[in-house]
PDB file of C-alpha atoms in Angstrom:
ATOM      1  CA  MET A  26       8.878  21.643 -16.194  1.00 44.00           C
ATOM      2  CA  PRO A  27       6.296  18.814 -16.029  1.00 52.00           C
ATOM      3  CA  GLN A  28       7.685  15.458 -14.988  1.00 62.00           C
ATOM      4  CA  THR A  29       7.981  12.849 -17.746  1.00 70.00           C
ATOM      5  CA  PRO A  30       5.404  10.078 -17.223  1.00 74.00           C
ATOM      6  CA  PRO A  31       6.928   6.734 -16.222  1.00 81.00           C
ATOM      7  CA  THR A  32       7.479   4.234 -19.023  1.00 85.00           C
ATOM      8  CA  ARG A  33       9.383   1.471 -17.194  1.00 94.00           C
ATOM      9  CA  PHE A  34       7.450  -0.375 -14.502  1.00 96.00           C
ATOM     10  CA  ALA A  35       8.342  -3.075 -11.988  1.00 96.00           C
ATOM     11  CA  TYR A  36       5.766  -5.211 -10.227  1.00 95.00           C
ATOM     12  CA  LEU A  37       5.755  -8.101  -7.786  1.00 90.00           C
ATOM     13  CA  GLY A  38       6.323 -11.080 -10.064  1.00 86.00           C
ATOM     14  CA  PRO A  39       6.550 -13.477 -11.658  1.00 89.00           C
ATOM     15  CA  GLU A  40       4.032 -13.134 -14.474  1.00 89.00           C
ATOM     16  CA  GLY A  41       0.488 -13.889 -13.424  1.00 89.00           C
ATOM     17  CA  THR A  42       0.413 -12.134 -10.047  1.00 89.00           C
ATOM     18  CA  PHE A  43      -2.389  -9.919  -8.823  1.00 91.00           C
ATOM     19  CA  ALA A  44       0.189  -7.107  -8.992  1.00 92.00           C
ATOM     20  CA  GLU A  45       0.540  -7.614 -12.736  1.00 92.00           C
ATOM     21  CA  ALA A  46      -3.249  -7.533 -13.103  1.00 91.00           C
ATOM     22  CA  ALA A  47      -3.433  -4.340 -11.020  1.00 93.00           C
ATOM     23  CA  LEU A  48      -0.701  -2.708 -13.106  1.00 94.00           C
ATOM     24  CA  SER A  49      -2.527  -3.650 -16.307  1.00 90.00           C
ATOM     25  CA  SER A  50      -5.706  -2.047 -14.968  1.00 89.00           C
ATOM     26  CA  ALA A  51      -3.841   1.182 -14.233  1.00 88.00           C
ATOM     27  CA  VAL A  52      -1.411   1.438 -17.151  1.00 87.00           C
ATOM     28  CA  ALA A  53      -2.151   0.299 -20.694  1.00 79.00           C
ATOM     29  CA  PRO A  54       0.360  -2.276 -21.984  1.00 75.00           C
ATOM     30  CA  ALA A  55       1.311   0.094 -24.805  1.00 73.00           C
ATOM     31  CA  ASP A  56       2.283   2.795 -22.303  1.00 80.00           C
ATOM     32  CA  GLY A  57       5.370   1.133 -20.901  1.00 83.00           C
ATOM     33  CA  VAL A  58       7.651  -1.844 -20.369  1.00 91.00           C
ATOM     34  CA  ARG A  59       6.833  -4.192 -17.451  1.00 93.00           C
ATOM     35  CA  GLN A  60       9.510  -5.925 -15.426  1.00 93.00           C
ATOM     36  CA  PRO A  61       8.573  -8.589 -12.844  1.00 94.00           C
ATOM     37  CA  ALA A  62      10.515  -8.441  -9.573  1.00 95.00           C
ATOM     38  CA  ALA A  63      11.207 -11.375  -7.278  1.00 91.00           C
ATOM     39  CA  SER A  64       9.937  -9.563  -4.179  1.00 92.00           C
ATOM     40  CA  VAL A  65       8.569  -6.256  -2.932  1.00 94.00           C
ATOM     41  CA  PRO A  66      12.048  -5.140  -1.703  1.00 95.00           C
ATOM     42  CA  ALA A  67      13.468  -6.001  -5.138  1.00 96.00           C
ATOM     43  CA  ALA A  68      10.773  -3.940  -6.884  1.00 96.00           C
ATOM     44  CA  LEU A  69      11.429  -0.929  -4.636  1.00 97.00           C
ATOM     45  CA  ALA A  70      15.200  -1.339  -5.044  1.00 97.00           C
ATOM     46  CA  ALA A  71      14.785  -1.218  -8.828  1.00 97.00           C
ATOM     47  CA  VAL A  72      13.063   2.161  -8.506  1.00 97.00           C
ATOM     48  CA  ARG A  73      15.728   3.519  -6.168  1.00 97.00           C
ATOM     49  CA  ALA A  74      18.506   2.341  -8.499  1.00 97.00           C
ATOM     50  CA  GLY A  75      16.866   3.984 -11.510  1.00 96.00           C
ATOM     51  CA  GLU A  76      16.399   0.649 -13.280  1.00 96.00           C
ATOM     52  CA  VAL A  77      12.674   1.423 -13.606  1.00 96.00           C
ATOM     53  CA  ASP A  78      10.637   4.597 -13.275  1.00 96.00           C
ATOM     54  CA  ALA A  79       7.976   3.212 -10.940  1.00 96.00           C
ATOM     55  CA  ALA A  80       6.889   0.030  -9.185  1.00 97.00           C
ATOM     56  CA  LEU A  81       3.447  -1.275  -8.341  1.00 96.00           C
ATOM     57  CA  VAL A  82       3.384  -3.143  -5.028  1.00 96.00           C
ATOM     58  CA  PRO A  83       0.649  -4.363  -2.641  1.00 94.00           C
ATOM     59  CA  LEU A  84       0.082  -2.184   0.428  1.00 95.00           C
ATOM     60  CA  GLU A  85      -2.901  -3.720   2.212  1.00 94.00           C
ATOM     61  CA  ASN A  86      -5.699  -6.231   1.882  1.00 89.00           C
ATOM     62  CA  SER A  87      -9.260  -5.838   3.128  1.00 88.00           C
ATOM     63  CA  VAL A  88      -9.068  -9.177   4.961  1.00 85.00           C
ATOM     64  CA  GLU A  89      -5.460  -9.599   6.077  1.00 83.00           C
ATOM     65  CA  GLY A  90      -4.403  -5.969   6.558  1.00 88.00           C
ATOM     66  CA  SER A  91      -1.102  -4.389   5.608  1.00 90.00           C
ATOM     67  CA  VAL A  92       1.813  -5.947   3.731  1.00 91.00           C
ATOM     68  CA  PRO A  93       4.842  -5.553   6.044  1.00 90.00           C
ATOM     69  CA  ALA A  94       7.404  -5.732   3.220  1.00 92.00           C
ATOM     70  CA  THR A  95       5.830  -2.710   1.542  1.00 95.00           C
ATOM     71  CA  MET A  96       5.260  -0.783   4.765  1.00 93.00           C
ATOM     72  CA  ASP A  97       8.865  -1.234   5.872  1.00 92.00           C
ATOM     73  CA  GLY A  98      10.254  -0.731   2.383  1.00 94.00           C
ATOM     74  CA  LEU A  99       8.638   2.696   2.097  1.00 95.00           C
ATOM     75  CA  ALA A 100       9.600   3.736   5.633  1.00 93.00           C
ATOM     76  CA  ASP A 101      13.286   2.829   5.240  1.00 91.00           C
ATOM     77  CA  GLY A 102      15.907   3.552   2.596  1.00 93.00           C
ATOM     78  CA  ASP A 103      16.028   6.399   0.101  1.00 96.00           C
ATOM     79  CA  PRO A 104      12.687   8.244  -0.093  1.00 97.00           C
ATOM     80  CA  LEU A 105       9.992   7.057  -2.475  1.00 97.00           C
ATOM     81  CA  VAL A 106       6.563   8.589  -3.024  1.00 97.00           C
ATOM     82  CA  ILE A 107       3.176   7.149  -3.923  1.00 97.00           C
ATOM     83  CA  THR A 108       1.713   8.655  -7.087  1.00 96.00           C
ATOM     84  CA  ARG A 109      -1.349   6.454  -7.514  1.00 95.00           C
ATOM     85  CA  GLU A 110      -3.396   3.791  -5.753  1.00 96.00           C
ATOM     86  CA  VAL A 111      -5.168   0.855  -7.397  1.00 96.00           C
ATOM     87  CA  PHE A 112      -7.847  -1.366  -5.840  1.00 96.00           C
ATOM     88  CA  LEU A 113      -8.197  -4.879  -7.228  1.00 94.00           C
ATOM     89  CA  PRO A 114     -10.838  -7.467  -6.239  1.00 92.00           C
ATOM     90  CA  VAL A 115      -9.060 -10.773  -5.660  1.00 90.00           C
ATOM     91  CA  SER A 116     -10.323 -14.332  -6.127  1.00 92.00           C
ATOM     92  CA  PHE A 117      -8.431 -17.576  -5.684  1.00 95.00           C
ATOM     93  CA  VAL A 118      -8.385 -21.041  -7.162  1.00 96.00           C
ATOM     94  CA  LEU A 119      -6.736 -24.149  -5.775  1.00 97.00           C
ATOM     95  CA  ALA A 120      -4.639 -25.093  -8.798  1.00 98.00           C
ATOM     96  CA  VAL A 121      -2.914 -28.373  -9.628  1.00 98.00           C
ATOM     97  CA  ARG A 122      -1.219 -30.065 -12.569  1.00 97.00           C
ATOM     98  CA  PRO A 123      -3.659 -31.776 -14.948  1.00 97.00           C
ATOM     99  CA  GLY A 124      -4.593 -35.231 -13.717  1.00 96.00           C
ATOM    100  CA  THR A 125      -3.902 -34.502 -10.049  1.00 97.00           C
ATOM    101  CA  ARG A 126      -6.559 -35.848  -7.679  1.00 96.00           C
ATOM    102  CA  PRO A 127      -7.255 -34.479  -4.165  1.00 95.00           C
ATOM    103  CA  GLU A 128      -5.650 -37.563  -2.612  1.00 95.00           C
ATOM    104  CA  ASP A 129      -2.457 -36.872  -4.616  1.00 96.00           C
ATOM    105  CA  VAL A 130      -1.889 -33.473  -2.996  1.00 97.00           C
ATOM    106  CA  ARG A 131       0.827 -33.567  -0.331  1.00 97.00           C
ATOM    107  CA  ASP A 132       1.313 -29.812   0.095  1.00 97.00           C
ATOM    108  CA  VAL A 133      -0.230 -26.455  -0.817  1.00 98.00           C
ATOM    109  CA  VAL A 134       1.908 -23.405  -1.512  1.00 98.00           C
ATOM    110  CA  SER A 135       1.088 -19.695  -1.841  1.00 97.00           C
ATOM    111  CA  HIS A 136       1.822 -16.207  -0.584  1.00 92.00           C
ATOM    112  CA  PRO A 137       1.177 -15.958   3.192  1.00 91.00           C
ATOM    113  CA  HIS A 138      -1.702 -13.519   2.680  1.00 88.00           C
ATOM    114  CA  ALA A 139      -3.374 -15.850   0.193  1.00 93.00           C
ATOM    115  CA  LEU A 140      -2.926 -18.813   2.533  1.00 95.00           C
ATOM    116  CA  ALA A 141      -4.474 -16.828   5.378  1.00 92.00           C
ATOM    117  CA  GLN A 142      -7.440 -15.768   3.238  1.00 92.00           C
ATOM    118  CA  THR A 143      -8.173 -19.368   2.186  1.00 95.00           C
ATOM    119  CA  ALA A 144      -7.091 -21.347   5.274  1.00 95.00           C
ATOM    120  CA  ARG A 145     -10.510 -22.666   6.275  1.00 96.00           C
ATOM    121  CA  THR A 146     -11.623 -23.657   2.771  1.00 96.00           C
ATOM    122  CA  VAL A 147      -8.333 -25.339   1.897  1.00 97.00           C
ATOM    123  CA  ALA A 148      -8.375 -27.268   5.185  1.00 96.00           C
ATOM    124  CA  GLU A 149     -11.910 -28.477   4.455  1.00 96.00           C
ATOM    125  CA  ARG A 150     -11.027 -29.649   0.955  1.00 95.00           C
ATOM    126  CA  LEU A 151      -7.586 -31.039   1.792  1.00 97.00           C
ATOM    127  CA  PRO A 152      -7.642 -31.982   5.494  1.00 96.00           C
ATOM    128  CA  GLY A 153      -4.254 -32.482   7.054  1.00 95.00           C
ATOM    129  CA  VAL A 154      -2.309 -31.231   4.019  1.00 97.00           C
ATOM    130  CA  PRO A 155       0.430 -28.765   5.070  1.00 97.00           C
ATOM    131  CA  THR A 156       0.692 -25.276   3.584  1.00 97.00           C
ATOM    132  CA  LEU A 157       3.957 -23.592   2.629  1.00 97.00           C
ATOM    133  CA  PRO A 158       4.797 -19.927   1.933  1.00 95.00           C
ATOM    134  CA  ALA A 159       5.904 -18.495  -1.410  1.00 94.00           C
ATOM    135  CA  SER A 160       7.013 -15.029  -2.471  1.00 89.00           C
ATOM    136  CA  SER A 161       3.848 -14.550  -4.537  1.00 90.00           C
ATOM    137  CA  THR A 162       0.777 -16.445  -5.715  1.00 93.00           C
ATOM    138  CA  ALA A 163       2.200 -16.658  -9.240  1.00 93.00           C
ATOM    139  CA  ALA A 164       5.521 -17.994  -7.938  1.00 93.00           C
ATOM    140  CA  ALA A 165       3.489 -20.664  -6.162  1.00 96.00           C
ATOM    141  CA  ALA A 166       1.710 -21.578  -9.398  1.00 96.00           C
ATOM    142  CA  ARG A 167       5.006 -21.776 -11.257  1.00 96.00           C
ATOM    143  CA  SER A 168       6.490 -24.055  -8.585  1.00 97.00           C
ATOM    144  CA  VAL A 169       3.553 -26.444  -8.989  1.00 98.00           C
ATOM    145  CA  ALA A 170       3.978 -26.432 -12.754  1.00 97.00           C
ATOM    146  CA  ASP A 171       7.680 -27.248 -12.226  1.00 97.00           C
ATOM    147  CA  GLY A 172       6.767 -30.203 -10.022  1.00 97.00           C
ATOM    148  CA  GLU A 173       8.199 -28.715  -6.813  1.00 97.00           C
ATOM    149  CA  HIS A 174       4.809 -28.710  -5.056  1.00 98.00           C
ATOM    150  CA  ASP A 175       1.423 -30.317  -5.625  1.00 98.00           C
ATOM    151  CA  ALA A 176      -1.089 -27.475  -5.343  1.00 98.00           C
ATOM    152  CA  ALA A 177      -1.116 -23.676  -5.282  1.00 98.00           C
ATOM    153  CA  VAL A 178      -3.560 -21.039  -4.132  1.00 97.00           C
ATOM    154  CA  CYS A 179      -3.340 -18.455  -6.888  1.00 95.00           C
ATOM    155  CA  ALA A 180      -5.225 -16.189  -9.253  1.00 92.00           C
ATOM    156  CA  PRO A 181      -7.108 -17.852 -12.118  1.00 92.00           C
ATOM    157  CA  ILE A 182      -4.823 -16.029 -14.571  1.00 89.00           C
ATOM    158  CA  ALA A 183      -1.745 -17.564 -12.941  1.00 93.00           C
ATOM    159  CA  ALA A 184      -3.187 -21.061 -13.130  1.00 95.00           C
ATOM    160  CA  GLU A 185      -3.931 -20.581 -16.813  1.00 93.00           C
ATOM    161  CA  ARG A 186      -0.534 -19.045 -17.535  1.00 93.00           C
ATOM    162  CA  TYR A 187       1.369 -21.960 -15.983  1.00 95.00           C
ATOM    163  CA  GLY A 188      -0.780 -24.713 -17.453  1.00 97.00           C
ATOM    164  CA  LEU A 189      -2.568 -25.676 -14.240  1.00 97.00           C
ATOM    165  CA  VAL A 190      -6.188 -26.626 -13.727  1.00 97.00           C
ATOM    166  CA  PRO A 191      -8.460 -25.742 -10.789  1.00 96.00           C
ATOM    167  CA  LEU A 192      -9.039 -28.458  -8.220  1.00 96.00           C
ATOM    168  CA  ALA A 193     -11.443 -25.972  -6.617  1.00 96.00           C
ATOM    169  CA  GLU A 194     -12.570 -22.454  -7.534  1.00 95.00           C
ATOM    170  CA  ASP A 195     -13.461 -19.450  -5.362  1.00 93.00           C
ATOM    171  CA  VAL A 196     -11.654 -20.835  -2.333  1.00 95.00           C
ATOM    172  CA  ALA A 197     -11.515 -17.570  -0.367  1.00 93.00           C
ATOM    173  CA  ASP A 198     -12.929 -17.810   3.159  1.00 93.00           C
ATOM    174  CA  HIS A 199     -14.312 -14.290   2.805  1.00 88.00           C
ATOM    175  CA  PRO A 200     -15.467 -13.611  -0.781  1.00 85.00           C
ATOM    176  CA  GLY A 201     -15.178 -10.056  -2.020  1.00 87.00           C
ATOM    177  CA  ALA A 202     -11.683  -9.327  -0.716  1.00 88.00           C
ATOM    178  CA  VAL A 203      -9.886  -6.353  -2.239  1.00 93.00           C
ATOM    179  CA  THR A 204      -6.170  -5.604  -2.322  1.00 93.00           C
ATOM    180  CA  ARG A 205      -4.870  -2.051  -2.436  1.00 96.00           C
ATOM    181  CA  PHE A 206      -1.765  -1.525  -4.557  1.00 97.00           C
ATOM    182  CA  VAL A 207       0.332   1.628  -4.799  1.00 97.00           C
ATOM    183  CA  LEU A 208       2.457   2.936  -7.640  1.00 96.00           C
ATOM    184  CA  VAL A 209       5.669   4.400  -6.225  1.00 97.00           C
ATOM    185  CA  SER A 210       8.461   6.395  -7.827  1.00 96.00           C
ATOM    186  CA  ARG A 211      11.416   8.536  -6.861  1.00 96.00           C
ATOM    187  CA  PRO A 212      10.499  11.991  -5.499  1.00 95.00           C
ATOM    188  CA  GLY A 213       9.576  14.554  -8.108  1.00 92.00           C
ATOM    189  CA  GLU A 214       6.658  16.718  -9.143  1.00 90.00           C
ATOM    190  CA  LEU A 215       3.559  15.665  -7.218  1.00 91.00           C
ATOM    191  CA  PRO A 216       0.236  14.825  -8.856  1.00 91.00           C
ATOM    192  CA  ALA A 217      -1.939  17.945  -8.947  1.00 93.00           C
ATOM    193  CA  PRO A 218      -4.730  18.220  -6.360  1.00 94.00           C
ATOM    194  CA  THR A 219      -8.057  16.875  -7.581  1.00 93.00           C
ATOM    195  CA  GLY A 220     -10.228  17.800  -4.608  1.00 91.00           C
ATOM    196  CA  ASP A 221     -10.506  14.110  -3.705  1.00 94.00           C
ATOM    197  CA  ASP A 222      -7.011  13.063  -2.657  1.00 96.00           C
ATOM    198  CA  LYS A 223      -5.059  11.151  -0.041  1.00 97.00           C
ATOM    199  CA  THR A 224      -1.754  11.952   1.620  1.00 98.00           C
ATOM    200  CA  SER A 225       0.429   9.213   3.106  1.00 97.00           C
ATOM    201  CA  LEU A 226       3.243   9.556   5.613  1.00 97.00           C
ATOM    202  CA  VAL A 227       5.190   7.827   8.360  1.00 96.00           C
ATOM    203  CA  ALA A 228       5.644   9.600  11.704  1.00 95.00           C
ATOM    204  CA  VAL A 229       8.232   8.369  14.216  1.00 92.00           C
ATOM    205  CA  VAL A 230       7.519   9.158  17.864  1.00 88.00           C
ATOM    206  CA  THR A 231       9.530   8.535  21.025  1.00 80.00           C
ATOM    207  CA  ASP A 232       8.280   6.472  23.955  1.00 78.00           C
ATOM    208  CA  ARG A 233       6.486   9.163  25.949  1.00 81.00           C
ATOM    209  CA  THR A 234       3.031   9.773  27.363  1.00 85.00           C
ATOM    210  CA  GLY A 235       0.622  11.257  24.837  1.00 86.00           C
ATOM    211  CA  ALA A 236       2.857  10.777  21.779  1.00 86.00           C
ATOM    212  CA  LEU A 237       0.090   9.322  19.614  1.00 89.00           C
ATOM    213  CA  LEU A 238      -2.384  11.904  20.895  1.00 92.00           C
ATOM    214  CA  ASP A 239      -0.010  14.644  19.756  1.00 91.00           C
ATOM    215  CA  VAL A 240       0.014  13.147  16.257  1.00 93.00           C
ATOM    216  CA  LEU A 241      -3.758  12.770  16.044  1.00 95.00           C
ATOM    217  CA  ARG A 242      -4.415  16.245  17.443  1.00 95.00           C
ATOM    218  CA  GLU A 243      -2.635  17.928  14.523  1.00 95.00           C
ATOM    219  CA  PHE A 244      -5.138  16.379  12.123  1.00 96.00           C
ATOM    220  CA  ALA A 245      -8.228  16.775  14.286  1.00 94.00           C
ATOM    221  CA  VAL A 246      -7.811  20.505  14.946  1.00 92.00           C
ATOM    222  CA  ARG A 247      -7.587  21.119  11.199  1.00 93.00           C
ATOM    223  CA  GLY A 248     -10.618  19.046  10.257  1.00 91.00           C
ATOM    224  CA  ILE A 249      -8.593  16.333   8.508  1.00 95.00           C
ATOM    225  CA  SER A 250      -9.947  12.782   8.547  1.00 95.00           C
ATOM    226  CA  LEU A 251      -7.605   9.802   8.685  1.00 96.00           C
ATOM    227  CA  THR A 252      -8.399   6.851   6.399  1.00 94.00           C
ATOM    228  CA  ARG A 253      -5.734   4.499   7.813  1.00 95.00           C
ATOM    229  CA  ILE A 254      -3.342   4.376  10.768  1.00 94.00           C
ATOM    230  CA  GLU A 255      -1.194   1.600  12.172  1.00 92.00           C
ATOM    231  CA  SER A 256       1.986   1.278  14.181  1.00 89.00           C
ATOM    232  CA  ARG A 257       5.206  -0.438  13.175  1.00 85.00           C
ATOM    233  CA  PRO A 258       8.404  -0.953  15.190  1.00 82.00           C
ATOM    234  CA  THR A 259      11.291   1.074  13.851  1.00 79.00           C
ATOM    235  CA  ARG A 260      13.508  -2.035  14.261  1.00 72.00           C
ATOM    236  CA  ASP A 261      16.607  -0.033  15.139  1.00 73.00           C
ATOM    237  CA  ARG A 262      15.653   0.968  18.714  1.00 69.00           C
ATOM    238  CA  LEU A 263      13.501  -0.699  21.341  1.00 69.00           C
ATOM    239  CA  TRP A 264      10.179   0.982  22.169  1.00 70.00           C
ATOM    240  CA  VAL A 265      10.443   3.548  19.386  1.00 76.00           C
ATOM    241  CA  TYR A 266       7.527   3.180  16.989  1.00 80.00           C
ATOM    242  CA  SER A 267       6.463   4.685  13.709  1.00 89.00           C
ATOM    243  CA  PHE A 268       2.882   5.376  12.721  1.00 92.00           C
ATOM    244  CA  SER A 269       2.008   4.816   9.090  1.00 94.00           C
ATOM    245  CA  LEU A 270      -1.091   6.748   8.113  1.00 96.00           C
ATOM    246  CA  ASP A 271      -3.212   8.059   5.279  1.00 97.00           C
ATOM    247  CA  CYS A 272      -5.310  11.185   5.544  1.00 97.00           C
ATOM    248  CA  GLU A 273      -7.763  12.941   3.305  1.00 96.00           C
ATOM    249  CA  GLY A 274      -6.453  15.918   1.356  1.00 95.00           C
ATOM    250  CA  HIS A 275      -3.368  17.008  -0.567  1.00 97.00           C
ATOM    251  CA  VAL A 276      -0.161  18.512   0.788  1.00 96.00           C
ATOM    252  CA  ALA A 277      -0.824  21.520  -1.467  1.00 95.00           C
ATOM    253  CA  GLU A 278      -3.872  22.344   0.686  1.00 94.00           C
ATOM    254  CA  ALA A 279      -3.145  24.739   3.540  1.00 93.00           C
ATOM    255  CA  ARG A 280      -4.680  22.548   6.242  1.00 94.00           C
ATOM    256  CA  VAL A 281      -2.716  19.435   5.201  1.00 96.00           C
ATOM    257  CA  GLY A 282       0.498  21.378   4.770  1.00 95.00           C
ATOM    258  CA  GLU A 283       0.113  22.927   8.224  1.00 94.00           C
ATOM    259  CA  ALA A 284      -0.584  19.524   9.762  1.00 95.00           C
ATOM    260  CA  LEU A 285       2.569  18.047   8.256  1.00 96.00           C
ATOM    261  CA  ALA A 286       4.618  21.039   9.401  1.00 95.00           C
ATOM    262  CA  ALA A 287       3.238  20.614  12.917  1.00 94.00           C
ATOM    263  CA  LEU A 288       4.102  16.908  12.892  1.00 95.00           C
ATOM    264  CA  HIS A 289       7.639  17.804  11.865  1.00 94.00           C
ATOM    265  CA  ARG A 290       7.789  19.879  15.037  1.00 92.00           C
ATOM    266  CA  VAL A 291       6.380  17.317  17.508  1.00 88.00           C
ATOM    267  CA  CYS A 292       7.677  14.038  16.006  1.00 91.00           C
ATOM    268  CA  GLU A 293      11.158  12.640  15.987  1.00 89.00           C
ATOM    269  CA  ASP A 294      10.931  12.153  12.234  1.00 92.00           C
ATOM    270  CA  VAL A 295       8.319  12.456   9.486  1.00 95.00           C
ATOM    271  CA  ARG A 296       8.605  10.785   6.109  1.00 96.00           C
ATOM    272  CA  PHE A 297       6.266  12.114   3.429  1.00 97.00           C
ATOM    273  CA  LEU A 298       5.032   9.305   1.158  1.00 97.00           C
ATOM    274  CA  GLY A 299       3.057  11.357  -1.327  1.00 97.00           C
ATOM    275  CA  SER A 300      -0.255  13.030  -2.160  1.00 97.00           C
ATOM    276  CA  TYR A 301      -2.292  11.379  -4.912  1.00 97.00           C
ATOM    277  CA  PRO A 302      -5.876  10.917  -6.158  1.00 95.00           C
ATOM    278  CA  ARG A 303      -7.887   8.522  -4.018  1.00 95.00           C
ATOM    279  CA  ALA A 304      -9.371   5.550  -5.846  1.00 92.00           C
ATOM    280  CA  ASP A 305     -11.281   3.685  -3.132  1.00 84.00           C
ATOM    281  CA  GLY A 306     -14.659   4.862  -4.388  1.00 78.00           C
ATOM    282  CA  ARG A 307     -15.361   6.855  -1.251  1.00 81.00           C
ATOM    283  CA  ALA A 308     -15.774  10.619  -1.473  1.00 77.00           C
ATOM    284  CA  SER A 309     -13.691  12.731   0.878  1.00 82.00           C
ATOM    285  CA  ARG A 310     -15.603  14.425   3.662  1.00 80.00           C
ATOM    286  CA  PRO A 311     -16.534  18.073   3.017  1.00 82.00           C
ATOM    287  CA  VAL A 312     -13.899  20.496   4.273  1.00 82.00           C
ATOM    288  CA  PRO A 313     -15.280  22.632   7.142  1.00 80.00           C
ATOM    289  CA  ASP A 314     -15.344  26.350   6.377  1.00 81.00           C
ATOM    290  CA  GLU A 315     -12.826  27.015   9.127  1.00 80.00           C
ATOM    291  CA  ALA A 316     -10.398  24.490   7.560  1.00 81.00           C
ATOM    292  CA  ALA A 317     -10.643  25.710   3.961  1.00 85.00           C
ATOM    293  CA  ASP A 318      -7.658  27.351   2.294  1.00 86.00           C
ATOM    294  CA  ALA A 319      -9.462  30.699   2.314  1.00 86.00           C
ATOM    295  CA  ALA A 320      -9.778  30.542   6.112  1.00 86.00           C
ATOM    296  CA  PHE A 321      -6.045  29.867   6.495  1.00 87.00           C
ATOM    297  CA  THR A 322      -5.222  32.736   4.121  1.00 88.00           C
ATOM    298  CA  ASP A 323      -7.494  35.088   6.052  1.00 88.00           C
ATOM    299  CA  ALA A 324      -5.891  34.051   9.349  1.00 87.00           C
ATOM    300  CA  GLN A 325      -2.379  34.625   7.970  1.00 88.00           C
ATOM    301  CA  GLU A 326      -3.346  38.063   6.671  1.00 89.00           C
ATOM    302  CA  TRP A 327      -4.872  38.948  10.055  1.00 87.00           C
ATOM    303  CA  LEU A 328      -1.698  37.848  11.840  1.00 87.00           C
ATOM    304  CA  ALA A 329       0.437  39.868   9.432  1.00 89.00           C
ATOM    305  CA  ARG A 330      -1.625  42.967  10.231  1.00 89.00           C
ATOM    306  CA  LEU A 331      -1.133  42.422  13.971  1.00 86.00           C
ATOM    307  CA  ARG A 332       2.621  42.062  13.536  1.00 88.00           C
ATOM    308  CA  SER A 333       2.760  45.256  11.547  1.00 88.00           C
ATOM    309  CA  GLY A 334       0.924  47.192  14.264  1.00 85.00           C
ATOM    310  CA  GLN A 335      -2.496  47.262  12.595  1.00 84.00           C
ATOM    311  CA  VAL A 336      -4.435  46.086  15.636  1.00 77.00           C
TER     312      VAL A 336
END
């Protein structure tokens, strides 16, 4: 039976975050109820508890890299799977309450990734002014509107929503940054293969010579290209690491399925995080003839004949 499409969504709040904008670009407002969450862990916890059907959370940024809260939240706890990815160009304004002058600003608040992406520009415009972290760019904007801080690095939509005005626009040090968000839900029926998909997983390996090579080999010998790989400490044991990675292809494909089965054999643990349509605008590399499903089927039939005595 086909899985019912999600109708209740959580996102990293409060209102006015890039996550809300990304969710709006992926799901029409009429298609579901949106619920802002105070943090990435809170959004994922709402999915696990059944309070919402899915959550949209940031996974990585083209300038600052991965979002640890999302990486760790997907690797730990009850399993969740990615069903969709969304790429959102991000731009920042330095927002203040109306009437605030540069010399009035005593602090600047924002999400750590936003602060890192605007550090040079903010320092040039407000030399010597300290920066402080917030749970999200929209939370930073709200805190300025409430009078808790003087300036926020946030999205233009957040500044408008909380009645702020830009002290400076386009304050990113590297214009053109893009954030990748993922829509996650509890395990269920997977999205059907499209021929241009990604598969995500976390592989835990022990501290031994060649452990990473063993992981990479299972993809290379099957003609599978990786689109992302990075290591994270498992946090429960010293010198035991997990590798979070994305590869081209869908688990329904023979080559990807065989690779995952092989990883299950050579790794201490493998957590499948989903197969879903890729949305990064890059076409998957052509599948070599020897890695196509037909080649795997032919090989299995040949092996079956050998085992039955038909040499």
